[in-house]
mmCIF file of C-alpha atoms in Angstrom:
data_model
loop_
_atom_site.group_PDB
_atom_site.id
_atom_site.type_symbol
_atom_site.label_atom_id
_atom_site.label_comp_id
_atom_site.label_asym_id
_atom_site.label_seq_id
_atom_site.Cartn_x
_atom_site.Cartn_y
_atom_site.Cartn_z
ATOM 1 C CA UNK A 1 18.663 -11.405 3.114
ATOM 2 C CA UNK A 2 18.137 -9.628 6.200
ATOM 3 C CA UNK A 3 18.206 -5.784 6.708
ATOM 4 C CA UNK A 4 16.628 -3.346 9.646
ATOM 5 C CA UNK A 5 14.385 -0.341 9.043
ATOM 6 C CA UNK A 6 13.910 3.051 11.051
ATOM 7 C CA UNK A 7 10.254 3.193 12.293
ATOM 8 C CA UNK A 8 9.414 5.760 10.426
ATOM 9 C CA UNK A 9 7.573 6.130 6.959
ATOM 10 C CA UNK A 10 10.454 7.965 5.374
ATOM 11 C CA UNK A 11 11.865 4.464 5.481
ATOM 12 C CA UNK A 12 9.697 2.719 2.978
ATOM 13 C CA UNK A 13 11.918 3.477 -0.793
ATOM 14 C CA UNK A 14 14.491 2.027 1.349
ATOM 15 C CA UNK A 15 12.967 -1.240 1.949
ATOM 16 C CA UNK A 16 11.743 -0.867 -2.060
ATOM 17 C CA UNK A 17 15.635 -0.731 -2.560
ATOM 18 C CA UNK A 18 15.688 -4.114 -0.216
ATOM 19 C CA UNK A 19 12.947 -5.850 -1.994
ATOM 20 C CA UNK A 20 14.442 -4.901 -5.689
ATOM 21 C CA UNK A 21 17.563 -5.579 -4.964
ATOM 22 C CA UNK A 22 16.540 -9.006 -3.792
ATOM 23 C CA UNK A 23 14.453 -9.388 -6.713
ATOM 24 C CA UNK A 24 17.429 -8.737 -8.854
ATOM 25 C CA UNK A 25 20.359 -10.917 -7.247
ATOM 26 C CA UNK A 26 17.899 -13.987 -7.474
ATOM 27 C CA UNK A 27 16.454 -13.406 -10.604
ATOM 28 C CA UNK A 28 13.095 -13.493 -9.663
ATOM 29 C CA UNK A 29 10.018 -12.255 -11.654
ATOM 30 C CA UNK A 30 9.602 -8.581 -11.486
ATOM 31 C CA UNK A 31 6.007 -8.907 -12.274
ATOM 32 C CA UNK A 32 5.601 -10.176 -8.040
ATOM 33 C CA UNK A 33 8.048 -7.060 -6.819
ATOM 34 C CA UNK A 34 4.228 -4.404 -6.972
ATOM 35 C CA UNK A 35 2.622 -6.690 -4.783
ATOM 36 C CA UNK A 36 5.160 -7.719 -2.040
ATOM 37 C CA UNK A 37 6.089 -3.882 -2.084
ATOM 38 C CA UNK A 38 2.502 -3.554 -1.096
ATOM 39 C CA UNK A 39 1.955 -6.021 1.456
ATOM 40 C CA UNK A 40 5.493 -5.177 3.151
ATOM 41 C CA UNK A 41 4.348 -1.504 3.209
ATOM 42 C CA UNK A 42 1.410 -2.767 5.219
ATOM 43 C CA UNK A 43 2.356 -4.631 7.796
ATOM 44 C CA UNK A 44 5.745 -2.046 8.394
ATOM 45 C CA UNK A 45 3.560 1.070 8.877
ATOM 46 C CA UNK A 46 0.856 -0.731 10.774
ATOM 47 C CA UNK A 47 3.774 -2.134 12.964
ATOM 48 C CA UNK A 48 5.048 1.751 13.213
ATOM 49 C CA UNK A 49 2.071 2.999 13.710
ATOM 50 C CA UNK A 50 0.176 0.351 16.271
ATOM 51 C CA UNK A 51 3.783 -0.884 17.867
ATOM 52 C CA UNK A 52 3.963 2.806 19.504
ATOM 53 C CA UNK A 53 5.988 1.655 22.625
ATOM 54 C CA UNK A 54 8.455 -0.279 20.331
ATOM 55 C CA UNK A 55 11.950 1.338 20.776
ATOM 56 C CA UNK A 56 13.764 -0.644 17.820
ATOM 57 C CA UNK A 57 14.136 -0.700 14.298
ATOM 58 C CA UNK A 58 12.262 -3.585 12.197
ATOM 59 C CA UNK A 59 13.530 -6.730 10.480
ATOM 60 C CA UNK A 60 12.673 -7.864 7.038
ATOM 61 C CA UNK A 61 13.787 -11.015 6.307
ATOM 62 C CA UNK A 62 13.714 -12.225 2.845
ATOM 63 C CA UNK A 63 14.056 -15.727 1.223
ATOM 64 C CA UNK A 64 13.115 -17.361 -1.690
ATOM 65 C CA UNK A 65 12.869 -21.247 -2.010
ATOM 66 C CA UNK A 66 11.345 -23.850 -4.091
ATOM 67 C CA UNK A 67 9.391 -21.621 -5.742
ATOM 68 C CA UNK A 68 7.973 -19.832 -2.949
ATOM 69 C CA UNK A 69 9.196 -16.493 -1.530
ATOM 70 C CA UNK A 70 8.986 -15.632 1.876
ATOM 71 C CA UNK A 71 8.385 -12.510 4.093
ATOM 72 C CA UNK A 72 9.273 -12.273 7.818
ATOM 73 C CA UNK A 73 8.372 -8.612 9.027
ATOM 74 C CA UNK A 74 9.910 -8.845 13.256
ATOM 75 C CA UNK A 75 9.318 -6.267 15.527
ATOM 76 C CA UNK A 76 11.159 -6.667 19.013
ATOM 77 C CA UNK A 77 10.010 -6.144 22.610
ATOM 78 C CA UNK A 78 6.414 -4.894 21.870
ATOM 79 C CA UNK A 79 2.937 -6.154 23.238
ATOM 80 C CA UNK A 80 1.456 -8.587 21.094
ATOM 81 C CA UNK A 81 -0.877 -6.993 18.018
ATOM 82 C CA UNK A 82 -2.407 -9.520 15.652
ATOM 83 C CA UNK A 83 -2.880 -7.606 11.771
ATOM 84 C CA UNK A 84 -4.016 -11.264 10.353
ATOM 85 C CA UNK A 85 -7.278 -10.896 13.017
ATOM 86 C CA UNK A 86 -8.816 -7.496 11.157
ATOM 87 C CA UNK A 87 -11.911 -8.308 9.547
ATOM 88 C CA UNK A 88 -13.116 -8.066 6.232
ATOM 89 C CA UNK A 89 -13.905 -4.311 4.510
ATOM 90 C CA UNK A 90 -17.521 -4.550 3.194
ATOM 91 C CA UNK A 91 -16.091 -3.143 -0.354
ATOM 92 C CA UNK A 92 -19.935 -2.965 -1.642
ATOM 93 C CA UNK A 93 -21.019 -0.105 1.018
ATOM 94 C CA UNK A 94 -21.498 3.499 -0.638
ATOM 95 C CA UNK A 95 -18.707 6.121 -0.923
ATOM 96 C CA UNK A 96 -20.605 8.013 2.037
ATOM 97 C CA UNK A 97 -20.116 4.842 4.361
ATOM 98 C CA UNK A 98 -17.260 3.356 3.628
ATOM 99 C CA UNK A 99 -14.152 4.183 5.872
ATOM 100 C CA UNK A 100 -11.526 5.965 5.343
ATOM 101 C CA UNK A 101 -8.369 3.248 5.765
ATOM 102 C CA UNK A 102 -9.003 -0.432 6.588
ATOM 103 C CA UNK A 103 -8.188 -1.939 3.370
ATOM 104 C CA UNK A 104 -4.911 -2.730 4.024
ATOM 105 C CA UNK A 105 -5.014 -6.179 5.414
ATOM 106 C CA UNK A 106 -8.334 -6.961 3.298
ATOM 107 C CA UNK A 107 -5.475 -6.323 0.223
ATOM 108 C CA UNK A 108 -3.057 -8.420 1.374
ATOM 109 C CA UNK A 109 -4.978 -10.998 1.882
ATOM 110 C CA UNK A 110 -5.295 -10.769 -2.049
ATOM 111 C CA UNK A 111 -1.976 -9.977 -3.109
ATOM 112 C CA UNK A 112 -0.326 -13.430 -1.271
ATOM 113 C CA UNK A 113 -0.721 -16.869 -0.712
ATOM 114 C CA UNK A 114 -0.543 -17.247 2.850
ATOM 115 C CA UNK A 115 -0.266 -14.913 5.668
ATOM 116 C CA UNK A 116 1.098 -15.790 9.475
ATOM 117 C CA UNK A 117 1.341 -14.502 13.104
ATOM 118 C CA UNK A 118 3.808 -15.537 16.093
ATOM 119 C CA UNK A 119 4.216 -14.015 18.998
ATOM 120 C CA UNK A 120 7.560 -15.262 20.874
ATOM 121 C CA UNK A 121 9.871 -13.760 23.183
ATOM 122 C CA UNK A 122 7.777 -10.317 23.244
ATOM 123 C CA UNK A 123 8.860 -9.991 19.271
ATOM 124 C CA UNK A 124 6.006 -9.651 16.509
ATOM 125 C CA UNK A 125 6.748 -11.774 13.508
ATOM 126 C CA UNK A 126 4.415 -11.472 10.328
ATOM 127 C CA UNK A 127 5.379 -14.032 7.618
ATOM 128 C CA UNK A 128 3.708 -13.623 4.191
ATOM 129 C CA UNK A 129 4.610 -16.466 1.473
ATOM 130 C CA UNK A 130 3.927 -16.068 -2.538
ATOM 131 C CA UNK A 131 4.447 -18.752 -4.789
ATOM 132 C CA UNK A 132 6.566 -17.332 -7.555
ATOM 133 C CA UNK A 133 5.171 -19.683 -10.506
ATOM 134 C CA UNK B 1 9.611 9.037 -5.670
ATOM 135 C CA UNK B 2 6.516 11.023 -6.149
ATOM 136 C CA UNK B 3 5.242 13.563 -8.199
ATOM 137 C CA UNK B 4 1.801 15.513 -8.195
ATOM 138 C CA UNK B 5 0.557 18.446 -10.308
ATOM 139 C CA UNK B 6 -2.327 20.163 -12.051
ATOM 140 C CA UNK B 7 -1.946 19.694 -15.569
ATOM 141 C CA UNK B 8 -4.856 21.419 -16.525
ATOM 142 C CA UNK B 9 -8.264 23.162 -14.959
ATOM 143 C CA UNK B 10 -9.184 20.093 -12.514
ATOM 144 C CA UNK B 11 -6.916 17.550 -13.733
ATOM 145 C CA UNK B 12 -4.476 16.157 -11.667
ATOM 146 C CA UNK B 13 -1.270 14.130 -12.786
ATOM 147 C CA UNK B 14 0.344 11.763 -10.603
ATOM 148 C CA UNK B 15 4.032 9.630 -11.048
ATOM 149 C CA UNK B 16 5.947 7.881 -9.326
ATOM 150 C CA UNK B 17 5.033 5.600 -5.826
ATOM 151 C CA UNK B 18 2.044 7.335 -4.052
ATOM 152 C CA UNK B 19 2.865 5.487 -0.532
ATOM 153 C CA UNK B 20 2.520 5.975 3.231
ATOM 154 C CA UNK B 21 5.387 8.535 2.984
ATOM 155 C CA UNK B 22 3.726 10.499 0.523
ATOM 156 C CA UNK B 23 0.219 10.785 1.287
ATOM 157 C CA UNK B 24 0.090 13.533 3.385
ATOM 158 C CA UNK B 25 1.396 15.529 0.521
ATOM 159 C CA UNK B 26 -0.756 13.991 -2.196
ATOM 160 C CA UNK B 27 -3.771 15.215 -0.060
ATOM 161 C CA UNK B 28 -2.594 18.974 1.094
ATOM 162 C CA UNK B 29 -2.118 19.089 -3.060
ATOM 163 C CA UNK B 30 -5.616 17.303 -3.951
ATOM 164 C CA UNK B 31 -7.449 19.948 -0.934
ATOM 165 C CA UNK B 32 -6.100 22.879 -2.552
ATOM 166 C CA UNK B 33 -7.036 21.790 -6.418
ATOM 167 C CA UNK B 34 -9.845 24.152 -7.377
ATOM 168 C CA UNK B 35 -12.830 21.727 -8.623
ATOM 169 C CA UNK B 36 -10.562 18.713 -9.284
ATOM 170 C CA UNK B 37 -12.495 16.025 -11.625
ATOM 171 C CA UNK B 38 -9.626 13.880 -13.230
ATOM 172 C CA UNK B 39 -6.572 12.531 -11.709
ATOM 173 C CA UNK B 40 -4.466 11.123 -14.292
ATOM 174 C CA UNK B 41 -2.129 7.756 -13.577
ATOM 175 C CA UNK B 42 -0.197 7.429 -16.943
ATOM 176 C CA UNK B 43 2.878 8.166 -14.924
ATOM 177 C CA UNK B 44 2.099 6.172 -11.505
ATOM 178 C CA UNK B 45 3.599 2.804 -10.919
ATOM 179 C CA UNK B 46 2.618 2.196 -7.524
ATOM 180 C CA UNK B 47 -0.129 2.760 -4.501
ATOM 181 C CA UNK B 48 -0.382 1.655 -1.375
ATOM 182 C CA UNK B 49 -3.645 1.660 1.103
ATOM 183 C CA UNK B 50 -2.803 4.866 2.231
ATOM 184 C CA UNK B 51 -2.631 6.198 -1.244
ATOM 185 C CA UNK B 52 -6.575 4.930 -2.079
ATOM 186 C CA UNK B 53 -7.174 6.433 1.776
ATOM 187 C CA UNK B 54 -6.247 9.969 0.022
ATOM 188 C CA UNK B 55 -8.464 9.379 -3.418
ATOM 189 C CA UNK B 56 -11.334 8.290 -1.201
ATOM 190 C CA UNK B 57 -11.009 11.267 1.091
ATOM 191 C CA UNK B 58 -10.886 13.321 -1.930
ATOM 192 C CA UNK B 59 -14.143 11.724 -3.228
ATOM 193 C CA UNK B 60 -15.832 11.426 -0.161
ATOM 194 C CA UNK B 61 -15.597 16.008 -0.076
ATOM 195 C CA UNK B 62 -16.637 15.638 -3.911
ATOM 196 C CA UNK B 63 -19.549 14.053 -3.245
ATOM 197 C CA UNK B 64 -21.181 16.335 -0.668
ATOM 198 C CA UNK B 65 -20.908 19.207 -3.742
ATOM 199 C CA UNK B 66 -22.449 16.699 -6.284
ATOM 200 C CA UNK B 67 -19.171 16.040 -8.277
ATOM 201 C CA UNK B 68 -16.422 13.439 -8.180
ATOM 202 C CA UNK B 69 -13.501 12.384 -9.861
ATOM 203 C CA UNK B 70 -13.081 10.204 -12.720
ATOM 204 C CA UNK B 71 -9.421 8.036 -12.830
ATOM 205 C CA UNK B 72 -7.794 7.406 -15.994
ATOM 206 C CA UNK B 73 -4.652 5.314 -17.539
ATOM 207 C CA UNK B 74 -4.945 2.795 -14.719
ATOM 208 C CA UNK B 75 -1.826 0.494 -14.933
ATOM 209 C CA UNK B 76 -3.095 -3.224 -14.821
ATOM 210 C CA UNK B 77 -1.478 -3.863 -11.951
ATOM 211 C CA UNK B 78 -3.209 -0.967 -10.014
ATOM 212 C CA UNK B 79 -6.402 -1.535 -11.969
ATOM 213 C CA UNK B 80 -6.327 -5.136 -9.898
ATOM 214 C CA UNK B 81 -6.018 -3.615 -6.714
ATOM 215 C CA UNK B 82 -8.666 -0.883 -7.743
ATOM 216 C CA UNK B 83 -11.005 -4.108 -8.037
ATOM 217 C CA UNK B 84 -10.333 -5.553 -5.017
ATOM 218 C CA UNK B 85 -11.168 -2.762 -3.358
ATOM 219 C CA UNK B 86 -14.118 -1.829 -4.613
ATOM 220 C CA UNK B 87 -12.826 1.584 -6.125
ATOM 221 C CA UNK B 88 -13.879 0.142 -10.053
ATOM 222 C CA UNK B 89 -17.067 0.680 -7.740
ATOM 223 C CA UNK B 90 -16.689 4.001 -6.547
ATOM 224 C CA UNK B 91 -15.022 6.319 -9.580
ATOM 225 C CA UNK B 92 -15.534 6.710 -12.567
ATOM 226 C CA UNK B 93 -12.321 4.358 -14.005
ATOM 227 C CA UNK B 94 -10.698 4.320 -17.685
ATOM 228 C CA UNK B 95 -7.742 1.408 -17.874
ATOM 229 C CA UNK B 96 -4.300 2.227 -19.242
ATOM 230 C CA UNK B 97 -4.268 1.555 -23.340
ATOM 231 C CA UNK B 98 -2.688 -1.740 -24.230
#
């Protein structure tokens, strides 16, 4: 299931539509949907935010096989920006020193099994994969 | 869709999906709380980065007045994300009831 996004945050309970609704026509555990909604929101508003020159909407691409689903989050005819090089969030440093943000790829990393880059053809492409068992 | 209020005197109750989209709003309401010190997630089902980016901020202006804000009925789900974050770490945290 493909579908394209405005780059714009207002766009996100769409793509919560997308991912439930693809949830629901495969009959796939529900218990997943929290933490694919998370790690899609991620990577789509650091791609909106980060991908400022980018002039088009944004693909999600979802597919679920042998037990595995996967993400592909494409963003066409931007410069290249890598959100699987951030490093690690020190999550032991004080309230006063911790930053404000940051923790969104230091989630993700969590939340799925594997988490990819390419950079082809000037298009971004993030793919995330979760095993569904 | 999200939903923020005070239900009582300094205690804040949030529902719905507290997500990039909505966290500019979930902070303009948490600034203008008078002394918040509870924020109540019985009715919240989801959070995003940006969401904890608005609870920290919140903390973070707490802090410098010596008070802070304690976060009850955590769902499991968000309770597991509260861990790996390091938030268990930094409120005060009660988990949803079974």
């Amino acid at each position: 299931m493909l579908k394209k996004f405005p780059r714009e945050f207002s766009a996100l309970s769409e793509i919560f539509d997308f991912t439930e609704e693809f949830f629901a026509c495969r009959g796939l555990d529900r218990t997943h949907l929290q933490r694919i909604n998370f790690a899609i929101e991620e990577l789509f508003t650091n791609m909106v935010k980060y991908n400022k020159q980018g002039q088009h909407p944004i693909r999600i691409a979802l597919d679920a096989k042998d037990g595995t689903l996967e993400v592909r989050i494409s963003d066409v005819d931007v410069e290249p920006f890598d959100p699987t090089a951030s490093p690690e969030v020190d999550i032991g440093q004080s309230v006063e020193d911790r930053p404000i943000g940051k923790l969104g790829l230091h989630l993700i990393r969590r939340m799925v099994d594997g988490i990819e880059y390419q950079y082809e053809n000037r298009t971004s492409t993030v793919i995330l994969t979760k095993k569904l068992e | 869709m999200f939903n923020i209020k005070e239900e009582e005197k300094g205690v804040v109750l949030m529902s719905g999906r507290l997500d990039a989209a909505q966290a500019e709003r979930a902070q303009a309401f948490m600034d203008q709380v008078k002394d918040p010190h509870t924020v109540d997630f019985a009715e919240l089902d989801y959070i995003s980065s940006a969401g904890l980016a608005v609870l920290l901020r919140t903390q973070k202006q707490l802090m410098t007045q010596g008070s802070g804000l304690r976060i009850v009925n955590i769902s499991p789900q968000i309770m597991d994300i509260f861990r790996y974050s390091g938030f268990d770490q930094i409120f005060q945290v009660s988990p949803a009831e079974a």
